[in-house]
mmCIF file of C-alpha atoms in Angstrom:
data_model
loop_
_atom_site.group_PDB
_atom_site.id
_atom_site.type_symbol
_atom_site.label_atom_id
_atom_site.label_comp_id
_atom_site.label_asym_id
_atom_site.label_seq_id
_atom_site.Cartn_x
_atom_site.Cartn_y
_atom_site.Cartn_z
ATOM 1 C CA MET H 1 0.000 0.000 0.000
ATOM 2 C CA PRO H 2 1.524 3.370 -1.006
ATOM 3 C CA GLY H 3 2.291 5.534 1.990
ATOM 4 C CA CYS H 4 2.779 2.656 4.420
ATOM 5 C CA PRO H 5 6.458 1.850 5.150
ATOM 6 C CA LEU H 6 5.423 -1.672 6.160
ATOM 7 C CA GLY H 7 3.298 -2.361 3.079
ATOM 8 C CA ILE H 8 0.130 -3.275 5.007
ATOM 9 C CA ASP H 9 -2.846 -4.309 2.861
ATOM 10 C CA ILE H 10 -4.932 -1.379 4.045
ATOM 11 C CA PRO H 11 -7.954 -1.835 1.732
ATOM 12 C CA GLY H 12 -7.985 -5.521 2.651
ATOM 13 C CA PHE H 13 -8.097 -5.107 6.425
ATOM 14 C CA ILE H 14 -10.632 -2.260 6.199
ATOM 15 C CA ARG H 15 -12.881 -4.478 4.059
ATOM 16 C CA LEU H 16 -12.687 -7.210 6.709
ATOM 17 C CA LEU H 17 -13.610 -4.704 9.403
ATOM 18 C CA ARG H 18 -16.623 -3.592 7.358
ATOM 19 C CA GLU H 19 -17.658 -7.251 7.217
ATOM 20 C CA GLY H 20 -17.436 -7.392 11.011
ATOM 21 C CA ASP H 21 -14.464 -9.741 11.154
ATOM 22 C CA SER H 22 -11.971 -7.932 13.398
ATOM 23 C CA VAL H 23 -9.982 -11.133 14.019
ATOM 24 C CA ALA H 24 -9.347 -11.653 10.298
ATOM 25 C CA ALA H 25 -8.593 -7.939 9.922
ATOM 26 C CA LEU H 26 -5.934 -8.168 12.621
ATOM 27 C CA GLU H 27 -4.426 -11.249 11.000
ATOM 28 C CA ARG H 28 -4.244 -9.369 7.691
ATOM 29 C CA ILE H 29 -2.440 -6.444 9.360
ATOM 30 C CA LYS H 30 0.003 -8.727 11.185
ATOM 31 C CA LYS H 31 1.179 -10.251 7.931
ATOM 32 C CA GLU H 32 3.217 -7.067 7.512
ATOM 33 C CA ASN H 33 3.122 -5.354 10.912
ATOM 34 C CA PRO H 34 3.827 -7.429 14.023
ATOM 35 C CA PHE H 35 2.904 -4.583 16.387
ATOM 36 C CA PRO H 36 -0.435 -3.019 15.337
ATOM 37 C CA ALA H 37 -1.264 -2.226 18.976
ATOM 38 C CA ILE H 38 1.720 0.142 18.981
ATOM 39 C CA CYS H 39 1.357 1.603 15.497
ATOM 40 C CA GLY H 40 -2.403 1.999 15.950
ATOM 41 C CA ARG H 41 -1.615 4.452 18.736
ATOM 42 C CA ILE H 42 1.533 6.364 17.801
ATOM 43 C CA CYS H 43 2.182 5.942 14.068
ATOM 44 C CA PRO H 44 2.322 9.332 12.268
ATOM 45 C CA ALA H 45 0.059 7.697 9.664
ATOM 46 C CA PRO H 46 1.755 8.566 6.359
ATOM 47 C CA CYS H 47 -0.872 6.286 4.781
ATOM 48 C CA GLU H 48 -3.531 8.879 5.605
ATOM 49 C CA ASP H 49 -1.554 11.526 3.720
ATOM 50 C CA ALA H 50 -1.539 9.163 0.725
ATOM 51 C CA CYS H 51 -5.252 8.374 1.058
ATOM 52 C CA VAL H 52 -7.298 9.456 -1.991
ATOM 53 C CA PHE H 53 -9.856 11.077 0.320
ATOM 54 C CA ASN H 54 -7.142 13.370 1.684
ATOM 55 C CA ALA H 55 -7.638 15.569 -1.379
ATOM 56 C CA ASP H 56 -10.675 17.127 0.329
ATOM 57 C CA GLY H 57 -9.026 17.093 3.747
ATOM 58 C CA HIS H 58 -10.924 14.087 5.119
ATOM 59 C CA PRO H 59 -8.777 10.962 4.816
ATOM 60 C CA ILE H 60 -9.915 7.614 6.193
ATOM 61 C CA ALA H 61 -8.790 7.270 9.823
ATOM 62 C CA ILE H 62 -6.559 4.309 9.017
ATOM 63 C CA ARG H 63 -4.490 4.462 12.209
ATOM 64 C CA SER H 64 -7.632 4.443 14.372
ATOM 65 C CA LEU H 65 -8.976 1.467 12.431
ATOM 66 C CA GLU H 66 -5.688 -0.369 12.967
ATOM 67 C CA ARG H 67 -5.958 0.299 16.697
ATOM 68 C CA PHE H 68 -9.567 -0.949 16.684
ATOM 69 C CA ALA H 69 -8.541 -4.163 14.933
ATOM 70 C CA SER H 70 -5.722 -4.677 17.422
ATOM 71 C CA ASP H 71 -7.877 -4.019 20.491
ATOM 72 C CA PHE H 72 -10.937 -5.995 19.422
ATOM 73 C CA GLY H 73 -9.461 -8.640 17.129
ATOM 74 C CA HIS H 74 -6.857 -9.646 19.698
ATOM 75 C CA SER H 75 -6.866 -13.409 20.191
ATOM 76 C CA LYS H 76 -5.207 -15.418 22.946
ATOM 77 C CA MET H 77 -1.439 -15.448 22.640
ATOM 78 C CA GLU H 78 -0.114 -18.791 21.525
ATOM 79 C CA LYS H 79 3.268 -20.261 22.259
ATOM 80 C CA LYS H 80 5.223 -21.114 19.141
ATOM 81 C CA ALA H 81 6.750 -24.579 18.932
ATOM 82 C CA MET H 82 10.458 -23.976 18.443
ATOM 83 C CA SER H 83 12.515 -26.355 16.333
ATOM 84 C CA PRO H 84 16.098 -27.011 17.436
ATOM 85 C CA GLN H 85 18.307 -24.401 15.778
ATOM 86 C CA SER H 86 22.056 -24.066 15.681
ATOM 87 C CA LYS H 87 21.825 -20.480 14.401
ATOM 88 C CA LYS H 88 21.746 -17.819 17.101
ATOM 89 C CA VAL H 89 21.402 -14.050 16.612
ATOM 90 C CA ALA H 90 22.106 -11.355 19.207
ATOM 91 C CA ILE H 91 20.197 -8.084 18.975
ATOM 92 C CA ILE H 92 21.607 -5.044 20.773
ATOM 93 C CA GLY H 93 18.698 -2.795 21.682
ATOM 94 C CA SER H 94 15.026 -3.524 22.356
ATOM 95 C CA GLY H 95 13.397 -0.543 20.673
ATOM 96 C CA PRO H 96 10.980 -0.878 17.751
ATOM 97 C CA ALA H 97 13.669 -1.926 15.250
ATOM 98 C CA GLY H 98 15.112 -4.566 17.573
ATOM 99 C CA MET H 99 11.634 -5.854 18.470
ATOM 100 C CA SER H 100 10.677 -6.164 14.820
ATOM 101 C CA ALA H 101 13.862 -7.986 13.842
ATOM 102 C CA ALA H 102 13.460 -10.380 16.779
ATOM 103 C CA TYR H 103 9.906 -11.202 15.715
ATOM 104 C CA TYR H 104 10.795 -12.037 12.119
ATOM 105 C CA LEU H 105 13.927 -13.975 13.046
ATOM 106 C CA ALA H 106 11.966 -16.024 15.585
ATOM 107 C CA LYS H 107 9.360 -16.775 12.909
ATOM 108 C CA CYS H 108 12.130 -18.534 11.010
ATOM 109 C CA ASN H 109 13.072 -20.619 14.073
ATOM 110 C CA ILE H 110 16.267 -18.684 14.656
ATOM 111 C CA SER H 111 17.266 -18.438 18.312
ATOM 112 C CA VAL H 112 17.189 -14.762 19.300
ATOM 113 C CA THR H 113 18.532 -12.987 22.374
ATOM 114 C CA ILE H 114 17.908 -9.262 22.893
ATOM 115 C CA PHE H 115 20.373 -7.359 25.077
ATOM 116 C CA GLU H 116 18.991 -4.141 26.559
ATOM 117 C CA ALA H 117 20.899 -1.569 28.623
ATOM 118 C CA ALA H 118 17.884 -0.303 30.584
ATOM 119 C CA HIS H 119 15.990 -2.025 33.383
ATOM 120 C CA GLU H 120 13.030 -2.778 31.130
ATOM 121 C CA PRO H 121 12.822 -3.446 27.387
ATOM 122 C CA GLY H 122 11.261 -1.107 24.867
ATOM 123 C CA GLY H 123 13.771 1.664 24.257
ATOM 124 C CA LEU H 124 12.126 4.951 23.328
ATOM 125 C CA LEU H 125 8.723 3.235 23.278
ATOM 126 C CA ARG H 126 8.960 2.787 27.030
ATOM 127 C CA TYR H 127 11.104 5.706 28.164
ATOM 128 C CA ALA H 128 10.380 8.530 25.709
ATOM 129 C CA ILE H 129 6.706 8.177 24.810
ATOM 130 C CA PRO H 130 4.308 9.274 27.558
ATOM 131 C CA GLU H 131 1.860 6.847 29.121
ATOM 132 C CA PHE H 132 -1.135 8.785 27.792
ATOM 133 C CA ARG H 133 -0.029 7.995 24.238
ATOM 134 C CA LEU H 134 1.330 4.473 24.647
ATOM 135 C CA PRO H 135 0.263 2.649 27.830
ATOM 136 C CA GLN H 136 2.965 0.480 29.380
ATOM 137 C CA LYS H 137 0.488 -2.403 29.516
ATOM 138 C CA VAL H 138 0.248 -2.425 25.732
ATOM 139 C CA LEU H 139 4.033 -2.512 25.386
ATOM 140 C CA ASP H 140 4.357 -5.281 27.972
ATOM 141 C CA GLU H 141 1.924 -7.412 25.969
ATOM 142 C CA GLN H 142 4.150 -7.145 22.888
ATOM 143 C CA PHE H 143 7.173 -8.408 24.804
ATOM 144 C CA SER H 144 5.124 -11.207 26.356
ATOM 145 C CA GLN H 145 4.273 -12.336 22.834
ATOM 146 C CA LEU H 146 7.923 -12.189 21.769
ATOM 147 C CA LYS H 147 8.882 -14.350 24.744
ATOM 148 C CA LEU H 148 6.211 -16.888 23.810
ATOM 149 C CA TRP H 149 7.866 -17.057 20.403
ATOM 150 C CA GLY H 150 11.099 -18.054 22.126
ATOM 151 C CA VAL H 151 12.871 -14.680 22.191
ATOM 152 C CA GLU H 152 15.113 -14.249 25.233
ATOM 153 C CA ILE H 153 15.438 -10.726 26.661
ATOM 154 C CA GLN H 154 18.307 -9.764 28.945
ATOM 155 C CA THR H 155 18.117 -6.304 30.533
ATOM 156 C CA ASP H 156 20.756 -4.205 32.350
ATOM 157 C CA VAL H 157 23.351 -5.250 29.783
ATOM 158 C CA VAL H 158 25.296 -2.212 28.561
ATOM 159 C CA PHE H 159 26.940 -3.094 25.270
ATOM 160 C CA GLY H 160 30.457 -1.703 25.208
ATOM 161 C CA ARG H 161 30.678 -1.707 29.001
ATOM 162 C CA THR H 162 29.327 -4.863 30.639
ATOM 163 C CA MET H 163 29.412 -6.859 27.400
ATOM 164 C CA MET H 164 31.757 -6.543 24.435
ATOM 165 C CA MET H 165 31.456 -7.791 20.870
ATOM 166 C CA ASP H 166 34.081 -10.524 21.321
ATOM 167 C CA GLU H 167 32.125 -11.977 24.224
ATOM 168 C CA ILE H 168 28.967 -12.192 22.125
ATOM 169 C CA PHE H 169 30.653 -14.248 19.430
ATOM 170 C CA MET H 170 32.339 -16.398 22.075
ATOM 171 C CA ARG H 171 28.834 -17.347 23.238
ATOM 172 C CA GLY H 172 28.184 -18.893 19.859
ATOM 173 C CA PHE H 173 26.084 -16.244 18.139
ATOM 174 C CA SER H 174 26.187 -16.447 14.344
ATOM 175 C CA ALA H 175 25.351 -12.768 13.784
ATOM 176 C CA VAL H 176 24.817 -9.536 15.706
ATOM 177 C CA LEU H 177 22.276 -6.811 14.926
ATOM 178 C CA LEU H 178 22.959 -3.310 16.247
ATOM 179 C CA ALA H 179 19.585 -1.665 16.876
ATOM 180 C CA THR H 180 20.654 0.841 19.507
ATOM 181 C CA GLY H 181 18.540 3.724 18.233
ATOM 182 C CA ALA H 182 19.264 7.458 18.365
ATOM 183 C CA SER H 183 18.500 8.636 21.873
ATOM 184 C CA LEU H 184 21.022 11.450 22.356
ATOM 185 C CA PRO H 185 19.995 15.027 21.500
ATOM 186 C CA LEU H 186 21.507 17.155 18.793
ATOM 187 C CA PHE H 187 22.881 20.016 20.878
ATOM 188 C CA SER H 188 21.697 23.544 20.233
ATOM 189 C CA ASP H 189 23.933 26.530 19.499
ATOM 190 C CA LEU H 190 21.185 28.879 20.676
ATOM 191 C CA PRO H 191 22.713 31.412 23.103
ATOM 192 C CA GLY H 192 21.653 30.649 26.669
ATOM 193 C CA SER H 193 21.059 26.950 26.130
ATOM 194 C CA SER H 194 23.254 26.129 29.150
ATOM 195 C CA LEU H 195 21.064 28.078 31.584
ATOM 196 C CA GLY H 196 19.305 26.339 34.444
ATOM 197 C CA GLY H 197 15.785 25.212 33.571
ATOM 198 C CA VAL H 198 16.717 24.319 29.984
ATOM 199 C CA TYR H 199 16.228 20.705 28.909
ATOM 200 C CA TYR H 200 16.370 18.727 25.700
ATOM 201 C CA ALA H 201 13.101 17.053 24.735
ATOM 202 C CA MET H 202 14.340 13.467 24.941
ATOM 203 C CA GLU H 203 16.077 14.177 28.265
ATOM 204 C CA PHE H 204 12.869 15.730 29.606
ATOM 205 C CA LEU H 205 10.787 12.722 28.573
ATOM 206 C CA TYR H 206 13.283 10.187 29.919
ATOM 207 C CA ARG H 207 13.575 11.912 33.297
ATOM 208 C CA LEU H 208 9.805 12.112 33.715
ATOM 209 C CA HIS H 209 9.166 8.568 32.556
ATOM 210 C CA ALA H 210 6.423 7.181 34.794
ATOM 211 C CA THR H 211 3.340 5.023 34.614
ATOM 212 C CA SER H 212 1.000 7.650 36.066
ATOM 213 C CA LYS H 213 0.520 11.396 36.171
ATOM 214 C CA GLN H 214 1.007 11.371 39.953
ATOM 215 C CA GLU H 215 4.400 9.660 39.668
ATOM 216 C CA ALA H 216 5.549 12.010 36.898
ATOM 217 C CA LEU H 217 4.416 15.033 38.902
ATOM 218 C CA ALA H 218 6.289 13.800 41.976
ATOM 219 C CA VAL H 219 9.502 13.392 39.971
ATOM 220 C CA ALA H 220 9.045 16.771 38.278
ATOM 221 C CA ARG H 221 8.592 18.540 41.604
ATOM 222 C CA ARG H 222 11.528 16.749 43.197
ATOM 223 C CA GLN H 223 13.808 17.679 40.295
ATOM 224 C CA LYS H 224 12.244 21.160 39.976
ATOM 225 C CA MET H 225 11.129 20.569 36.389
ATOM 226 C CA VAL H 226 7.592 21.894 36.862
ATOM 227 C CA ALA H 227 7.191 25.562 35.928
ATOM 228 C CA ALA H 228 4.314 27.972 35.634
ATOM 229 C CA LYS H 229 5.207 28.598 31.987
ATOM 230 C CA THR H 230 7.039 26.370 29.513
ATOM 231 C CA VAL H 231 8.170 27.062 25.965
ATOM 232 C CA VAL H 232 9.180 24.223 23.643
ATOM 233 C CA VAL H 233 11.624 25.380 20.964
ATOM 234 C CA GLY H 234 11.615 23.098 17.942
ATOM 235 C CA CYS H 235 9.347 20.534 16.361
ATOM 236 C CA GLY H 236 8.965 16.810 15.823
ATOM 237 C CA GLN H 237 7.282 14.086 17.830
ATOM 238 C CA ALA H 238 9.487 14.476 20.917
ATOM 239 C CA ALA H 239 8.757 18.225 21.033
ATOM 240 C CA PHE H 240 5.002 17.692 21.001
ATOM 241 C CA ASP H 241 5.164 14.828 23.501
ATOM 242 C CA ALA H 242 7.216 16.976 25.881
ATOM 243 C CA ALA H 243 4.791 19.884 25.460
ATOM 244 C CA ARG H 244 1.722 17.754 26.143
ATOM 245 C CA LEU H 245 3.370 16.109 29.145
ATOM 246 C CA SER H 246 4.289 19.549 30.558
ATOM 247 C CA LEU H 247 0.684 20.633 30.164
ATOM 248 C CA ARG H 248 -0.505 17.609 32.125
ATOM 249 C CA LEU H 249 1.908 18.510 34.902
ATOM 250 C CA GLY H 250 0.238 21.893 35.286
ATOM 251 C CA SER H 251 2.322 24.196 33.098
ATOM 252 C CA GLU H 252 1.111 26.774 30.587
ATOM 253 C CA VAL H 253 2.791 25.677 27.344
ATOM 254 C CA GLN H 254 3.719 27.200 23.990
ATOM 255 C CA ILE H 255 5.540 25.606 21.044
ATOM 256 C CA ILE H 256 7.590 27.758 18.676
ATOM 257 C CA PHE H 257 9.515 26.661 15.611
ATOM 258 C CA ASP H 258 10.916 28.171 12.442
ATOM 259 C CA GLY H 259 8.593 26.795 9.773
ATOM 260 C CA PHE H 260 5.074 26.167 8.498
ATOM 261 C CA GLU H 261 2.738 23.882 10.430
ATOM 262 C CA GLU H 262 3.117 21.318 7.647
ATOM 263 C CA GLN H 263 6.812 21.166 8.603
ATOM 264 C CA ALA H 264 6.124 20.406 12.269
ATOM 265 C CA GLY H 265 7.081 16.749 11.847
ATOM 266 C CA VAL H 266 3.832 15.398 13.323
ATOM 267 C CA SER H 267 0.479 14.325 11.939
ATOM 268 C CA GLN H 268 -2.435 16.688 11.486
ATOM 269 C CA ASP H 269 -4.239 14.765 14.230
ATOM 270 C CA MET H 270 -1.383 15.515 16.611
ATOM 271 C CA LEU H 271 -1.509 19.223 15.714
ATOM 272 C CA ASN H 272 -5.258 19.301 16.281
ATOM 273 C CA GLU H 273 -5.083 17.422 19.593
ATOM 274 C CA THR H 274 -2.287 19.666 20.846
ATOM 275 C CA ARG H 275 -4.280 22.802 20.123
ATOM 276 C CA GLN H 276 -7.484 21.357 21.578
ATOM 277 C CA GLU H 277 -5.616 20.709 24.823
ATOM 278 C CA GLY H 278 -4.768 24.421 25.041
ATOM 279 C CA ILE H 279 -1.171 24.524 23.797
ATOM 280 C CA GLU H 280 -0.306 27.452 21.534
ATOM 281 C CA ILE H 281 1.761 26.762 18.395
ATOM 282 C CA HIS H 282 3.597 29.663 16.736
ATOM 283 C CA SER H 283 5.861 30.142 13.737
ATOM 284 C CA MET H 284 8.720 32.090 15.291
ATOM 285 C CA ARG H 285 12.493 32.264 14.981
ATOM 286 C CA PRO H 286 14.266 31.896 18.343
ATOM 287 C CA LEU H 287 17.159 34.297 18.859
ATOM 288 C CA GLU H 288 18.406 33.552 22.365
ATOM 289 C CA LEU H 289 17.378 32.235 25.763
ATOM 290 C CA VAL H 290 17.214 34.947 28.385
ATOM 291 C CA GLY H 291 18.456 34.271 31.904
ATOM 292 C CA ASP H 292 18.089 35.945 35.280
ATOM 293 C CA GLU H 293 20.821 37.053 37.672
ATOM 294 C CA HIS H 294 20.940 33.565 39.208
ATOM 295 C CA GLY H 295 21.689 31.762 35.970
ATOM 296 C CA PHE H 296 18.199 30.371 35.379
ATOM 297 C CA VAL H 297 16.169 30.848 32.236
ATOM 298 C CA LYS H 298 13.314 33.327 32.323
ATOM 299 C CA GLY H 299 12.271 33.469 28.690
ATOM 300 C CA VAL H 300 13.133 33.128 25.035
ATOM 301 C CA LYS H 301 13.695 36.099 22.731
ATOM 302 C CA CYS H 302 12.291 35.491 19.266
ATOM 303 C CA ARG H 303 11.030 37.140 16.087
ATOM 304 C CA LYS H 304 7.621 36.532 14.588
ATOM 305 C CA LEU H 305 7.458 35.050 11.094
ATOM 306 C CA GLU H 306 5.057 36.284 8.445
ATOM 307 C CA ILE H 307 3.665 34.420 5.451
ATOM 308 C CA VAL H 308 4.498 36.174 2.185
ATOM 309 C CA GLU H 309 3.765 35.150 -1.382
ATOM 310 C CA ASN H 310 6.037 35.477 -4.385
ATOM 311 C CA GLU H 311 6.381 33.830 -7.791
ATOM 312 C CA GLU H 312 7.714 30.661 -6.104
ATOM 313 C CA GLY H 313 4.736 30.386 -3.769
ATOM 314 C CA LEU H 314 4.321 30.931 -0.032
ATOM 315 C CA LYS H 315 7.263 31.335 2.295
ATOM 316 C CA LEU H 316 8.024 32.617 5.783
ATOM 317 C CA GLU H 317 9.934 35.824 6.369
ATOM 318 C CA ILE H 318 11.007 37.560 9.546
ATOM 319 C CA SER H 319 8.492 40.175 10.658
ATOM 320 C CA SER H 320 9.526 43.827 10.771
ATOM 321 C CA GLU H 321 8.192 43.992 14.333
ATOM 322 C CA GLU H 322 10.592 44.231 17.238
ATOM 323 C CA PRO H 323 11.718 40.947 18.865
ATOM 324 C CA ILE H 324 9.545 39.715 21.717
ATOM 325 C CA VAL H 325 10.402 37.710 24.835
ATOM 326 C CA LEU H 326 8.130 34.817 25.739
ATOM 327 C CA GLU H 327 8.198 34.314 29.490
ATOM 328 C CA ALA H 328 9.120 30.801 30.629
ATOM 329 C CA GLN H 329 10.786 29.197 33.623
ATOM 330 C CA THR H 330 11.335 25.980 31.661
ATOM 331 C CA ILE H 331 12.608 25.768 28.091
ATOM 332 C CA ILE H 332 12.592 22.466 26.200
ATOM 333 C CA LEU H 333 14.804 22.260 23.108
ATOM 334 C CA ALA H 334 13.928 19.827 20.321
ATOM 335 C CA ASN H 335 16.648 19.716 17.660
ATOM 336 C CA GLY H 336 16.472 16.025 16.790
ATOM 337 C CA GLN H 337 18.416 12.979 17.956
ATOM 338 C CA ARG H 338 21.647 11.163 17.176
ATOM 339 C CA PRO H 339 23.073 7.715 17.971
ATOM 340 C CA ASN H 340 24.776 7.095 21.304
ATOM 341 C CA ASP H 341 28.540 7.692 21.308
ATOM 342 C CA LEU H 342 29.093 4.550 23.381
ATOM 343 C CA LEU H 343 28.680 2.415 20.281
ATOM 344 C CA LYS H 344 31.363 4.359 18.452
ATOM 345 C CA GLN H 345 33.680 4.207 21.461
ATOM 346 C CA SER H 346 33.373 0.446 21.850
ATOM 347 C CA LEU H 347 33.617 -0.260 18.105
ATOM 348 C CA PRO H 348 35.937 2.469 16.762
ATOM 349 C CA HIS H 349 36.814 0.442 13.677
ATOM 350 C CA LEU H 350 33.236 0.506 12.401
ATOM 351 C CA LYS H 351 32.427 2.826 9.515
ATOM 352 C CA TRP H 352 30.205 5.808 10.301
ATOM 353 C CA ASP H 353 28.313 8.239 8.078
ATOM 354 C CA GLU H 354 28.941 11.983 8.148
ATOM 355 C CA ASP H 355 25.817 12.621 10.246
ATOM 356 C CA GLY H 356 27.153 10.327 12.984
ATOM 357 C CA SER H 357 24.927 7.390 12.129
ATOM 358 C CA LEU H 358 26.151 3.837 11.703
ATOM 359 C CA TRP H 359 27.023 2.863 8.141
ATOM 360 C CA ALA H 360 25.394 -0.288 6.785
ATOM 361 C CA ASP H 361 25.581 -1.655 3.271
ATOM 362 C CA ALA H 362 22.313 -0.937 1.480
ATOM 363 C CA GLN H 363 22.232 -4.331 -0.241
ATOM 364 C CA ARG H 364 23.400 -6.642 2.546
ATOM 365 C CA GLY H 365 22.451 -4.657 5.632
ATOM 366 C CA MET H 366 25.852 -5.467 7.105
ATOM 367 C CA THR H 367 28.132 -2.920 8.720
ATOM 368 C CA SER H 368 31.826 -2.673 7.908
ATOM 369 C CA MET H 369 32.372 -5.494 10.429
ATOM 370 C CA GLN H 370 31.753 -9.077 9.306
ATOM 371 C CA LYS H 371 28.656 -10.741 10.832
ATOM 372 C CA VAL H 372 27.498 -7.420 12.346
ATOM 373 C CA PHE H 373 24.358 -5.799 10.932
ATOM 374 C CA GLY H 374 22.672 -2.472 11.662
ATOM 375 C CA CYS H 375 19.125 -1.125 11.475
ATOM 376 C CA GLY H 376 16.704 1.477 12.789
ATOM 377 C CA SER H 377 17.606 4.951 13.967
ATOM 378 C CA ALA H 378 21.193 3.910 14.671
ATOM 379 C CA VAL H 379 21.557 3.751 10.876
ATOM 380 C CA THR H 380 19.064 6.393 9.756
ATOM 381 C CA ALA H 381 19.792 8.888 12.606
ATOM 382 C CA GLY H 382 16.076 9.314 13.227
ATOM 383 C CA GLY H 383 12.694 8.519 11.769
ATOM 384 C CA SER H 384 9.299 7.334 12.949
ATOM 385 C CA VAL H 385 8.458 4.201 14.906
ATOM 386 C CA VAL H 386 6.841 2.582 11.877
ATOM 387 C CA GLU H 387 9.990 3.237 9.832
ATOM 388 C CA ALA H 388 12.067 1.616 12.571
ATOM 389 C CA ILE H 389 9.789 -1.437 12.552
ATOM 390 C CA ALA H 390 10.140 -1.653 8.772
ATOM 391 C CA GLY H 391 13.922 -1.332 9.134
ATOM 392 C CA GLY H 392 13.966 -4.177 11.649
ATOM 393 C CA LYS H 393 12.045 -6.417 9.286
ATOM 394 C CA THR H 394 14.425 -5.639 6.414
ATOM 395 C CA ALA H 395 17.431 -6.338 8.651
ATOM 396 C CA ALA H 396 15.949 -9.691 9.663
ATOM 397 C CA GLU H 397 15.547 -10.596 5.989
ATOM 398 C CA LYS H 398 19.191 -9.703 5.327
ATOM 399 C CA ILE H 399 20.383 -11.780 8.290
ATOM 400 C CA ILE H 400 18.264 -14.749 7.239
ATOM 401 C CA GLU H 401 19.727 -14.517 3.755
ATOM 402 C CA TYR H 402 23.234 -14.328 5.216
ATOM 403 C CA LEU H 403 22.663 -17.340 7.460
ATOM 404 C CA GLY H 404 21.219 -19.331 4.587
ATOM 405 C CA THR H 405 17.897 -19.866 6.325
ATOM 406 C CA HIS H 406 14.522 -19.944 4.598
ATOM 407 C CA GLU H 407 12.788 -16.659 3.873
ATOM 408 C CA ILE H 408 10.286 -14.908 6.102
ATOM 409 C CA HIS H 409 6.768 -16.184 5.507
#
């Protein structure tokens, strides 16, 4: 299906839903997407942009239908009978790419072990997406299913510190997949970004990770992250998640970024929901963060942007008005993410792209190190959850081909 990175048969599963068969609809989705309960909640839904009904601004709510199929077509989890296999694959990282690869490798009776640095598996799905968007219970169910398929998950294993590459191969693994994601922020050169009360979006979300609003509020108060007014500078999913979480913790929130709304990096639904919740979204160019005499931020100086039209179409230009200062005791910067440096430090001989992402051969999926593959945001330096899941599936196919095992079916 055009617009879907996973190639889901969207007309097919919608037809089954219309016929009242949610179980069959879910089975149709899971032929291409092993985690519809996740994507049905947080996918940016590029398929809706490609929908023919989007021409009049009213596309079919495909993501919501996927969530419906997942919630109401969900059958009892079944344990997969595992055949004895001499081939073993280690996956470093349990985010969406690692989860996806593990699923498809396990389907081919390959023994899979996931090594995760954190206390619980899930990567950004668990630690960077708020509970109100992706409940922990839903994520736990996905890992329970993986375990029933024979996937082993070991947590608190920091690759490059508590476990090295040589040790993995000494344990008899035939291949290694690096799916470590891109969880570190791209640092800002905005003056004042080192002031107290300034956070990066991913850092903010990680630090306030909790299963309830009460727990998040308790952490925010203890770490003095709750402010009367918050301004999020930047765009993308992490920016909007941080803004909406701040709002739920009692702050008055604004989002500013240098671009049109269509360039916000989120779906139209997300834009609408954010506004309906009371968060203001402005096209502004930040100039500097303003601090007080104690070294804490008190606002952001910025210039308004105006829409002008020329022979090339619409564009944004800086307003002739004087700069304004938006008051805020908390500033959240959202410049994007990059892969963790720990991977580069522990494997300095690996080849890396200019943007800091891990290089992997486009045809084979293998890095510059024999038997070591890469996928997800570690390779792409960003992207959506559904793109990471698609990347994990592709990596699994490459590994299966390398190991000489039968294809994914």
